[in-house]
PDB file of C-alpha atoms in Angstrom:
ATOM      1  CA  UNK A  27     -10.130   6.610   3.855  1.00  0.00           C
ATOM      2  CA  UNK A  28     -10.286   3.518   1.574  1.00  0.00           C
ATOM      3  CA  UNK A  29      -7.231   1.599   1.658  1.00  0.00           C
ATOM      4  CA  UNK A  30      -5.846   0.591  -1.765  1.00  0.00           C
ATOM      5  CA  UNK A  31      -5.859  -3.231  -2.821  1.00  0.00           C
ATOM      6  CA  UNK A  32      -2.993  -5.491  -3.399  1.00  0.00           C
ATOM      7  CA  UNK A  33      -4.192  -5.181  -7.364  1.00  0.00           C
ATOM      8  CA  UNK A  34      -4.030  -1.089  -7.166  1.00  0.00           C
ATOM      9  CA  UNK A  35      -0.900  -1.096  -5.532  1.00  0.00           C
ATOM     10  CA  UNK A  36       0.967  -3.012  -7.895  1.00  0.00           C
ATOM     11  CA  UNK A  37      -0.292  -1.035 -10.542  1.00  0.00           C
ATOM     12  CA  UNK A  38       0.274   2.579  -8.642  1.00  0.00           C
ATOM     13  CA  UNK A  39       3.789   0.678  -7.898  1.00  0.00           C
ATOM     14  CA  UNK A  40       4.001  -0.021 -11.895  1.00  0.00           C
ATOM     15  CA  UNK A  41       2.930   4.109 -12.327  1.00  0.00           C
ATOM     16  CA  UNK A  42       5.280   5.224 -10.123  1.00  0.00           C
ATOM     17  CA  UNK A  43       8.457   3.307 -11.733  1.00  0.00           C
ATOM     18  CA  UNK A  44       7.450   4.517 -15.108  1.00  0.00           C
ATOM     19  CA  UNK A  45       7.285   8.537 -13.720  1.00  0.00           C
ATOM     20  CA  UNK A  46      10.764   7.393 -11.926  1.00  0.00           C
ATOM     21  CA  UNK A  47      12.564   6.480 -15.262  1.00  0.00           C
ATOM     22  CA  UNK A  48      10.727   9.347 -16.935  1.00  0.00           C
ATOM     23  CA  UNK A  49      12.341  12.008 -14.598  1.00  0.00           C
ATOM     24  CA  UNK A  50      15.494  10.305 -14.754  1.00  0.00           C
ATOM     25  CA  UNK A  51      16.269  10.189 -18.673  1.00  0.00           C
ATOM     26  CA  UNK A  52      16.048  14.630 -18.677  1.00  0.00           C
ATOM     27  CA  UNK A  53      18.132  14.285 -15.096  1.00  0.00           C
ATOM     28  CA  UNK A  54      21.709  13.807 -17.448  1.00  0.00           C
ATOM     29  CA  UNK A  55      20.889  17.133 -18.810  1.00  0.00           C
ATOM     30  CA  UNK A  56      23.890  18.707 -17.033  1.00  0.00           C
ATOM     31  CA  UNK A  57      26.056  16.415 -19.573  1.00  0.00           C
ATOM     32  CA  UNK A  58      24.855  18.534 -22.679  1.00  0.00           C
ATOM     33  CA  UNK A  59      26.709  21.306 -22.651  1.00  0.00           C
ATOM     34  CA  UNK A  60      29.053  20.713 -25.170  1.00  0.00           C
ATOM     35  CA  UNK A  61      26.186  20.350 -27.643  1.00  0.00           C
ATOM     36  CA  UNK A  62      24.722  23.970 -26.946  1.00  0.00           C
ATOM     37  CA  UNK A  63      28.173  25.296 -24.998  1.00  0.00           C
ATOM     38  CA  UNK A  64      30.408  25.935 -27.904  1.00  0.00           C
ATOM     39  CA  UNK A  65      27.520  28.178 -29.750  1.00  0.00           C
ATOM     40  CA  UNK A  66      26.690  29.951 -26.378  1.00  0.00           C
ATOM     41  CA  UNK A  67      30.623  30.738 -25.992  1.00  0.00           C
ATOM     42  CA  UNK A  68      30.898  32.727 -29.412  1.00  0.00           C
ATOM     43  CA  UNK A  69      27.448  34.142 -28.796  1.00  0.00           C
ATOM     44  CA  UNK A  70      28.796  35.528 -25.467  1.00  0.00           C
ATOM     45  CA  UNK A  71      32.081  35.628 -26.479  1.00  0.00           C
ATOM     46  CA  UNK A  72      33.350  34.070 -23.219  1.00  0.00           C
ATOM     47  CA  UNK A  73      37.344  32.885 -22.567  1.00  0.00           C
ATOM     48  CA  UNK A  74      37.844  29.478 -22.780  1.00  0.00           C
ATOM     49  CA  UNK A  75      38.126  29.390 -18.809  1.00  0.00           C
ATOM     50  CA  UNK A  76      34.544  31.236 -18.308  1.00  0.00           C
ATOM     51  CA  UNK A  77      33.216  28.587 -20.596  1.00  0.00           C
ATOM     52  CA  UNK A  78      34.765  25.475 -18.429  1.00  0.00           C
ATOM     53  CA  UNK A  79      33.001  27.657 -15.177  1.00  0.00           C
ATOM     54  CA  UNK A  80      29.454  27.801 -16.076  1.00  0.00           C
ATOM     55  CA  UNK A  81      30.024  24.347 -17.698  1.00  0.00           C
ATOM     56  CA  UNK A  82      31.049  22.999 -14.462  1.00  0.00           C
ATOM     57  CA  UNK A  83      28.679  25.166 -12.303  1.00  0.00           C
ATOM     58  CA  UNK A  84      26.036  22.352 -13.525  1.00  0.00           C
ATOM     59  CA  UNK A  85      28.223  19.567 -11.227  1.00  0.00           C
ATOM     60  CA  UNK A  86      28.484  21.219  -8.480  1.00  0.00           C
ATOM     61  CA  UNK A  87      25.068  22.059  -8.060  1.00  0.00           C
ATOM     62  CA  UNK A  88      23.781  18.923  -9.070  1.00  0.00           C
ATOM     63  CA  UNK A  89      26.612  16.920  -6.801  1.00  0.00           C
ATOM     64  CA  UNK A  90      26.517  19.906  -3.508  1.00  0.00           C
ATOM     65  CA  UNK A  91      22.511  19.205  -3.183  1.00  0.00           C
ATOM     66  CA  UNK A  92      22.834  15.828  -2.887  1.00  0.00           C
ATOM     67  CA  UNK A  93      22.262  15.785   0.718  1.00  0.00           C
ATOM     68  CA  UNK A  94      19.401  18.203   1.400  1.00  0.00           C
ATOM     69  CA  UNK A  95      17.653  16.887  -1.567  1.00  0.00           C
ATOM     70  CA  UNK A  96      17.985  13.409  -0.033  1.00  0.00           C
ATOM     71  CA  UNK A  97      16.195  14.613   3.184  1.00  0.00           C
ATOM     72  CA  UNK A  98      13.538  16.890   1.295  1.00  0.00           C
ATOM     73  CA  UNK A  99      12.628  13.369  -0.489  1.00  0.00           C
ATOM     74  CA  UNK A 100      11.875  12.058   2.628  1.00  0.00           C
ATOM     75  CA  UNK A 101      10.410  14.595   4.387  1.00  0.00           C
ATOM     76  CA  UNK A 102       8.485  16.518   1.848  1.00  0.00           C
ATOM     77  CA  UNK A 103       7.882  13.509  -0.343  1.00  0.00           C
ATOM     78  CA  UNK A 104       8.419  12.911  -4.355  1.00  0.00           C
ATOM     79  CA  UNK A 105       5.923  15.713  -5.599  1.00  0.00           C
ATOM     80  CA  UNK A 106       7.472  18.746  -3.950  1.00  0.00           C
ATOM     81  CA  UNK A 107      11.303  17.898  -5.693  1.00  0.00           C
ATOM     82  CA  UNK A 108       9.452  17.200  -9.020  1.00  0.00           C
ATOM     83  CA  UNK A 109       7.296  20.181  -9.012  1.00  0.00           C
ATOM     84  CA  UNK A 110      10.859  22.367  -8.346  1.00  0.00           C
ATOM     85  CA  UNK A 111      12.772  19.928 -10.882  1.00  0.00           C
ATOM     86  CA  UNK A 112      10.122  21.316 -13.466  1.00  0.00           C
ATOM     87  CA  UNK A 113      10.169  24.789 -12.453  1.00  0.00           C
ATOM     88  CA  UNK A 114      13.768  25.093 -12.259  1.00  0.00           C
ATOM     89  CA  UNK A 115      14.494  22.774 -15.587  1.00  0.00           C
ATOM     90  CA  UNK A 116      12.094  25.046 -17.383  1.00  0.00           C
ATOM     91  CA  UNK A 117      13.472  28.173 -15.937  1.00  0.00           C
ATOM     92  CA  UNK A 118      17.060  27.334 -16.726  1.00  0.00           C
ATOM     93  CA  UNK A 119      16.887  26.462 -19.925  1.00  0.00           C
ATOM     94  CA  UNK A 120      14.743  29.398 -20.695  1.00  0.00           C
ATOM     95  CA  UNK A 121      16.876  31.580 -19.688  1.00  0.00           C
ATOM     96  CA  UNK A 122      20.030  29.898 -21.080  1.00  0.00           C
ATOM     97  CA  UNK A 123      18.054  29.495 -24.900  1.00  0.00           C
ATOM     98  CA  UNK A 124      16.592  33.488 -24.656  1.00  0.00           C
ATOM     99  CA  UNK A 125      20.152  34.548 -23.531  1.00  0.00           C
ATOM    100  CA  UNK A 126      21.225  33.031 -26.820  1.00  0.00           C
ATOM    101  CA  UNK A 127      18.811  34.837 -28.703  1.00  0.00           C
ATOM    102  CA  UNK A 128      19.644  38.215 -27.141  1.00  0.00           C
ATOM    103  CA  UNK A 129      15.895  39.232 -25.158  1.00  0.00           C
ATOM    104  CA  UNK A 130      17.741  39.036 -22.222  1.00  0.00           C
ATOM    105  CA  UNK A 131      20.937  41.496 -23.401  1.00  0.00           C
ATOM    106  CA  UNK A 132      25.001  40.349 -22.542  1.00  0.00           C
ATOM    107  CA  UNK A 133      24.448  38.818 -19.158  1.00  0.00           C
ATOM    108  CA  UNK A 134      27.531  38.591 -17.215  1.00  0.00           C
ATOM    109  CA  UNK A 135      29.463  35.108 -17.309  1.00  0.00           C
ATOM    110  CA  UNK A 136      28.784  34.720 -13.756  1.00  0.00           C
ATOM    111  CA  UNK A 137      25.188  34.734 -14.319  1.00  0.00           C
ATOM    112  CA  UNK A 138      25.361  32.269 -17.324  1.00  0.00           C
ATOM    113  CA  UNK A 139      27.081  29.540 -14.257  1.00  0.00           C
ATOM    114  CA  UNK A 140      23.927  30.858 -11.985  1.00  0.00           C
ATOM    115  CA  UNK A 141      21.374  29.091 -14.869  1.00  0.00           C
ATOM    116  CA  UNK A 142      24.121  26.025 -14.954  1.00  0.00           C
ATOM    117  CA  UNK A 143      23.875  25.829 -11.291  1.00  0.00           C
ATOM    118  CA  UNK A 144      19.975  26.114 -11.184  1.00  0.00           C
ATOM    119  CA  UNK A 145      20.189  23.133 -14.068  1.00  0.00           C
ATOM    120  CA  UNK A 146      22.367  21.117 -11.549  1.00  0.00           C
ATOM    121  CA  UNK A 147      19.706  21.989  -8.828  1.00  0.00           C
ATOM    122  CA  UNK A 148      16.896  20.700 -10.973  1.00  0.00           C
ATOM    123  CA  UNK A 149      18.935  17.288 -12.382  1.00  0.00           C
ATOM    124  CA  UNK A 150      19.638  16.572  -8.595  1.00  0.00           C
ATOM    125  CA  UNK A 151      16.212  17.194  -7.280  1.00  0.00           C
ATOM    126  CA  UNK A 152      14.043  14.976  -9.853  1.00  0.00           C
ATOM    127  CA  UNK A 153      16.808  12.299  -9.658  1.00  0.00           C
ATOM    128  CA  UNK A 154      16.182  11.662  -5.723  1.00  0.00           C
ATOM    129  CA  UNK A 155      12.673  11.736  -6.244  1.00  0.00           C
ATOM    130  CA  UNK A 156      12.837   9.169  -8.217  1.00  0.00           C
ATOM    131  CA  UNK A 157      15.562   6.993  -6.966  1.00  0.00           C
ATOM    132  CA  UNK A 158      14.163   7.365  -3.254  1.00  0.00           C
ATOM    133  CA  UNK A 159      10.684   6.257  -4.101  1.00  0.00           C
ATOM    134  CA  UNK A 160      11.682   3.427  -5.845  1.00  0.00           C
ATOM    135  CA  UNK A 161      14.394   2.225  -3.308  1.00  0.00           C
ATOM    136  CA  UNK A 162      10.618   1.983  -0.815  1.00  0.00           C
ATOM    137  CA  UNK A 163       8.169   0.877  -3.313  1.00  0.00           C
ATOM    138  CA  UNK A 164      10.417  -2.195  -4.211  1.00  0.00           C
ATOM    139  CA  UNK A 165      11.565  -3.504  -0.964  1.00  0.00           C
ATOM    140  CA  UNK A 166      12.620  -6.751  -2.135  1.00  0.00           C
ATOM    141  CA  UNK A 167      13.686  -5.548  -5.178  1.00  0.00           C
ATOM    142  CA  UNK A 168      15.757  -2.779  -4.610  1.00  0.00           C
ATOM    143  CA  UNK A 169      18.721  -3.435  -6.641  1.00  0.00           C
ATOM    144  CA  UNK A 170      16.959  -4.136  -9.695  1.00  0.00           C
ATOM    145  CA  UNK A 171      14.613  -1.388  -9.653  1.00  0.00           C
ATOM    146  CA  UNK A 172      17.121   1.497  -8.347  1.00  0.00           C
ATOM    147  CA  UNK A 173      19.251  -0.273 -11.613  1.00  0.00           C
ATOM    148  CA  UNK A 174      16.946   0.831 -13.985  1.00  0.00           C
ATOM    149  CA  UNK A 175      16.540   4.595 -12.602  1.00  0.00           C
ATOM    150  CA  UNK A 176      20.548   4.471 -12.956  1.00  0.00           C
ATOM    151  CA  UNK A 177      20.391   2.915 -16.927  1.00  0.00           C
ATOM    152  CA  UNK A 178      17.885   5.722 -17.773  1.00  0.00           C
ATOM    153  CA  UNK A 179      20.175   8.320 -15.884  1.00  0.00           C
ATOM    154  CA  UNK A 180      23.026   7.181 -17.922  1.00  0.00           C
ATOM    155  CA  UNK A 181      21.877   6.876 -21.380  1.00  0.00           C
ATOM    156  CA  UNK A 182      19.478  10.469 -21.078  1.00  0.00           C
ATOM    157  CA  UNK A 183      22.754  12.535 -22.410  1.00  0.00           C
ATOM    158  CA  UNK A 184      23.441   9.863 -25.222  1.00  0.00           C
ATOM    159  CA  UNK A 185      20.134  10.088 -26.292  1.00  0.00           C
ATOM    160  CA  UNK A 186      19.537  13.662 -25.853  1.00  0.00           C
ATOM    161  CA  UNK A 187      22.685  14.727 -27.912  1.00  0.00           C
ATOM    162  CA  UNK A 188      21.597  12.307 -30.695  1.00  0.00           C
ATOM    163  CA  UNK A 189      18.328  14.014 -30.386  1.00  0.00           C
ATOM    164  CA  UNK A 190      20.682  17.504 -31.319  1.00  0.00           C
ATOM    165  CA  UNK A 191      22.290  16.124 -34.189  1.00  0.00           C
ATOM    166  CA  UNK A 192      19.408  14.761 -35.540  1.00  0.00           C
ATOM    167  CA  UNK A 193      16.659  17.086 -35.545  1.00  0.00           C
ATOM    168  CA  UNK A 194      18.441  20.645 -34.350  1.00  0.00           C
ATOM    169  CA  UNK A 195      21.866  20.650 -35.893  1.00  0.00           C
ATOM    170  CA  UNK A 196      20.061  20.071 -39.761  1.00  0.00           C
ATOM    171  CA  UNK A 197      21.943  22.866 -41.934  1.00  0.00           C
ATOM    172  CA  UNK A 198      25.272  24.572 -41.897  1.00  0.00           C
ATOM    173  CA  UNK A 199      24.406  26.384 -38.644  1.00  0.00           C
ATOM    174  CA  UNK A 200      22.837  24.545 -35.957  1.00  0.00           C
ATOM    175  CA  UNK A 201      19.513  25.320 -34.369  1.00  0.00           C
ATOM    176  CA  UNK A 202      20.748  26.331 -30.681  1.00  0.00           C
ATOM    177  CA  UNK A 203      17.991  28.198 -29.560  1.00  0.00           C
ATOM    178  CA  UNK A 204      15.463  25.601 -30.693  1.00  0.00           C
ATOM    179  CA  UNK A 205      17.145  22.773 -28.817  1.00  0.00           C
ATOM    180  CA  UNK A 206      17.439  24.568 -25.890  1.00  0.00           C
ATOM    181  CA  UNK A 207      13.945  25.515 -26.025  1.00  0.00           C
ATOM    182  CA  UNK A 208      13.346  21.787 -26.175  1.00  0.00           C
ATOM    183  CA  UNK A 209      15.151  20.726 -23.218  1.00  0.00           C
ATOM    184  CA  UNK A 210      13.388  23.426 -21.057  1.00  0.00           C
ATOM    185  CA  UNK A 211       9.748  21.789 -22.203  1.00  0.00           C
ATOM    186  CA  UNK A 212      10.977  18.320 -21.760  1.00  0.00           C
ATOM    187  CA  UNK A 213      12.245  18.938 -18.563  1.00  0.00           C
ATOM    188  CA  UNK A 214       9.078  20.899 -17.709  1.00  0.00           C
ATOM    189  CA  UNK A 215       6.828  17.783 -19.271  1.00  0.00           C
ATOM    190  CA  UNK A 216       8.472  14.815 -17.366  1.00  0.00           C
ATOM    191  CA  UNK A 217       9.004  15.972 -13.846  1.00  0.00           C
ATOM    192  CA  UNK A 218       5.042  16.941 -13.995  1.00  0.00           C
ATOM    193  CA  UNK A 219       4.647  13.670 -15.107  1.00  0.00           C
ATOM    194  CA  UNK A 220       6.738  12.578 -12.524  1.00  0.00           C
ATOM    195  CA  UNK A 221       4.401  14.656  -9.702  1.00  0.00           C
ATOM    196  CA  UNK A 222       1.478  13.408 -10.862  1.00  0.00           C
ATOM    197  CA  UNK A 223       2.972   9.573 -11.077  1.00  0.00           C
ATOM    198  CA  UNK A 224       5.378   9.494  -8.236  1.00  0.00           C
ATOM    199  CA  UNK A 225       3.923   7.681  -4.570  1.00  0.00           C
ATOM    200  CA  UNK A 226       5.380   5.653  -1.874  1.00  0.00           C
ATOM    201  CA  UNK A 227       3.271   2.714  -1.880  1.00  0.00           C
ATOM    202  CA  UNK A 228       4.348   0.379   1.003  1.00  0.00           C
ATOM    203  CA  UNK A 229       4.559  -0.283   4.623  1.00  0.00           C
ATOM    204  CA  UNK A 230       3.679   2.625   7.175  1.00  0.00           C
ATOM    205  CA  UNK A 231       5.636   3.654  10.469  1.00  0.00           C
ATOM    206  CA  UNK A 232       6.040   0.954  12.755  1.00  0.00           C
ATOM    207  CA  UNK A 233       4.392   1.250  15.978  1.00  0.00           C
ATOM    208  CA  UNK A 234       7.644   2.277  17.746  1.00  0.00           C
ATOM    209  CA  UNK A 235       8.324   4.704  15.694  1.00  0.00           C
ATOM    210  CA  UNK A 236       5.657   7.512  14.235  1.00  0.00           C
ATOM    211  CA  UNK A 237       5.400  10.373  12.576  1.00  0.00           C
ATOM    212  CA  UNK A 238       3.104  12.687  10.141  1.00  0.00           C
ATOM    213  CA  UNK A 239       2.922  11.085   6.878  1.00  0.00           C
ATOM    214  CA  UNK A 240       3.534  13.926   4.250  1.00  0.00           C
ATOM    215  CA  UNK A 241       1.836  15.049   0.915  1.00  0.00           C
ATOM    216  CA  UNK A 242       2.043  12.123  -1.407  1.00  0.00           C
ATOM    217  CA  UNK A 243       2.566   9.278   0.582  1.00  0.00           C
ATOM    218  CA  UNK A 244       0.260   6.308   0.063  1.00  0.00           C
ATOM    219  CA  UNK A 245       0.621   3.995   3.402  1.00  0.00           C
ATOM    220  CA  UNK A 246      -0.851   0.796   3.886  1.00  0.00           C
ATOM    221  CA  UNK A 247      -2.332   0.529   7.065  1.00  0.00           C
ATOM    222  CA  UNK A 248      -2.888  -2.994   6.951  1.00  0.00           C
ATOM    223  CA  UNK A 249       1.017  -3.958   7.957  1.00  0.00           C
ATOM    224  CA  UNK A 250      -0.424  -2.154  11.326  1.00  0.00           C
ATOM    225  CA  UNK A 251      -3.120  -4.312  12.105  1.00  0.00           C
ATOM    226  CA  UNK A 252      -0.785  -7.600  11.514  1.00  0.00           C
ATOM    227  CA  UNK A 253       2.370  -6.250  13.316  1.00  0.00           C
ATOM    228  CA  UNK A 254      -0.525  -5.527  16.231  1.00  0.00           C
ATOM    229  CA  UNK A 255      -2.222  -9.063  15.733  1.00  0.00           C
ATOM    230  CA  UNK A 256       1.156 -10.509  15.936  1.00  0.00           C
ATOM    231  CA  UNK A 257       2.451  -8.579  19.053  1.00  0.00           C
ATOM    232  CA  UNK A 258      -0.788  -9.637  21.283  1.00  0.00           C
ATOM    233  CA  UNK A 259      -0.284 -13.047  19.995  1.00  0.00           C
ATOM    234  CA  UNK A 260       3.277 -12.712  20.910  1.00  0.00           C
ATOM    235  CA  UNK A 261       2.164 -11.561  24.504  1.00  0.00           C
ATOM    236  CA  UNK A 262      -0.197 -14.321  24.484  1.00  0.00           C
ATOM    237  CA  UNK A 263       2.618 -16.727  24.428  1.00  0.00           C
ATOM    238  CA  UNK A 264       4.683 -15.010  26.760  1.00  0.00           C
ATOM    239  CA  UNK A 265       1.975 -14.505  29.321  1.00  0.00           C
ATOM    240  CA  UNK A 266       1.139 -18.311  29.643  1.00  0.00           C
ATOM    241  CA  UNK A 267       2.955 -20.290  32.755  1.00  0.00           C
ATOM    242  CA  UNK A 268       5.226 -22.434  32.119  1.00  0.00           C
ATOM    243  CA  UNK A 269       4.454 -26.291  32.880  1.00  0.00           C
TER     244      UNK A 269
END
């Protein structure tokens, strides 16, 4: 296999930040529900308290997967979470703008907080995807880069939600369906982009240490045949008798 330059992996480093604050300004989608929430609720006619569950349902499955996302990121690699972040983003908000609509009937409350939770899932899962490749493409630059994943984290609901008053809330009665329909495409759109961008470009295993590279891992084998260079030159030294 032909080992990428120093030139192609800056720029497959460059690609790879761009996918990560692409996945990360649709990951603060569990922040818009009181743009869509409050014409779901009369829709559904849900209590005030059913509304505040499947609104929170989103936190606690974006905040509860934390930690096996974490590991899938660095076991399975960035493509697996981004591939289920679009699945799952589509699939939520599909069901969540065709519930609206009525093709899918009066769904119970419970199952409304199922698509929050599945939302949550999706958020969580293209957010580590991103945050974890960047944290090892930018060794030396970890605060900086991980920084910018953050910014675009924060300011996806504040743009999104201008995004609703601007082009879907037009009229006396605001287009829910459409904007709902809109976040499950976007979400769908950037976490493929985010597959197809997202690779650790660095440093391999250490010759201690080693293990089977997964899917979607670019390593650079060349940090193998210094640290070896530098250990026999290192045994060299220590071989020789002293004076």
């Amino acid at each position: 296999m032909t080992l990428p330059t120093r030139s192609q992996r800056y720029w497959l480093r460059t690609l790879s930040m761009l996918g990560a604050c692409s996945a990360t300004t649709t990951s603060g989608t569990i922040y818009l529900f009181s743009t869509y929430g409050p014409a779901l609720s009369r829709r559904l006619h849900l209590t005030s308290t059913q509304a505040n569950v499947a609104a929170i349902s989103a936190n606690y499955g974006q905040l509860l997967s934390g930690p096996f996302f974490g590991w899938a990121a660095d076991t399975l690699g960035p493509q697996v979470l981004s591939g289920f972040a679009a699945v799952g983003s589509f699939a939520a908000f599909s069901a969540l703008a065709y519930t609206y609509e009525g093709s899918l009937g009066m769904p119970s409350w419970l199952l409304l907080a199922g698509y929050m939770v599945l939302v949550g899932l999706a958020s969580q899962s293209a957010n580590m995807a991103a945050v974890t490749t960047t944290t090892k493409n930018f060794k030396q630059n970890r605060g900086s880069a991980v920084s910018l994943c953050v910014a675009f984290f924060g300011l996806s609901p504040f743009v999104l939600s201008h995004v609703s008053s601007l082009f879907f809330a037009v009229g006396d009665v605001p287009d829910t369906f459409g904007y709902l329909k809109f976040l499950s495409y976007l979400g769908l759109c950037t976490s493929t982009a985010a597959a197809l961008s997202l690779s650790v470009v660095g440093f391999g295993p250490s010759r201690r240490y080693r293990r089977d590279i997964p899917d979607g891992f670019i390593v650079d084998r060349a940090s193998d045949t210094s640290s070896d260079l530098l250990g026999d030159s290192n045994s060299e030294i220590g071989d020789e008798e002293p004076l």
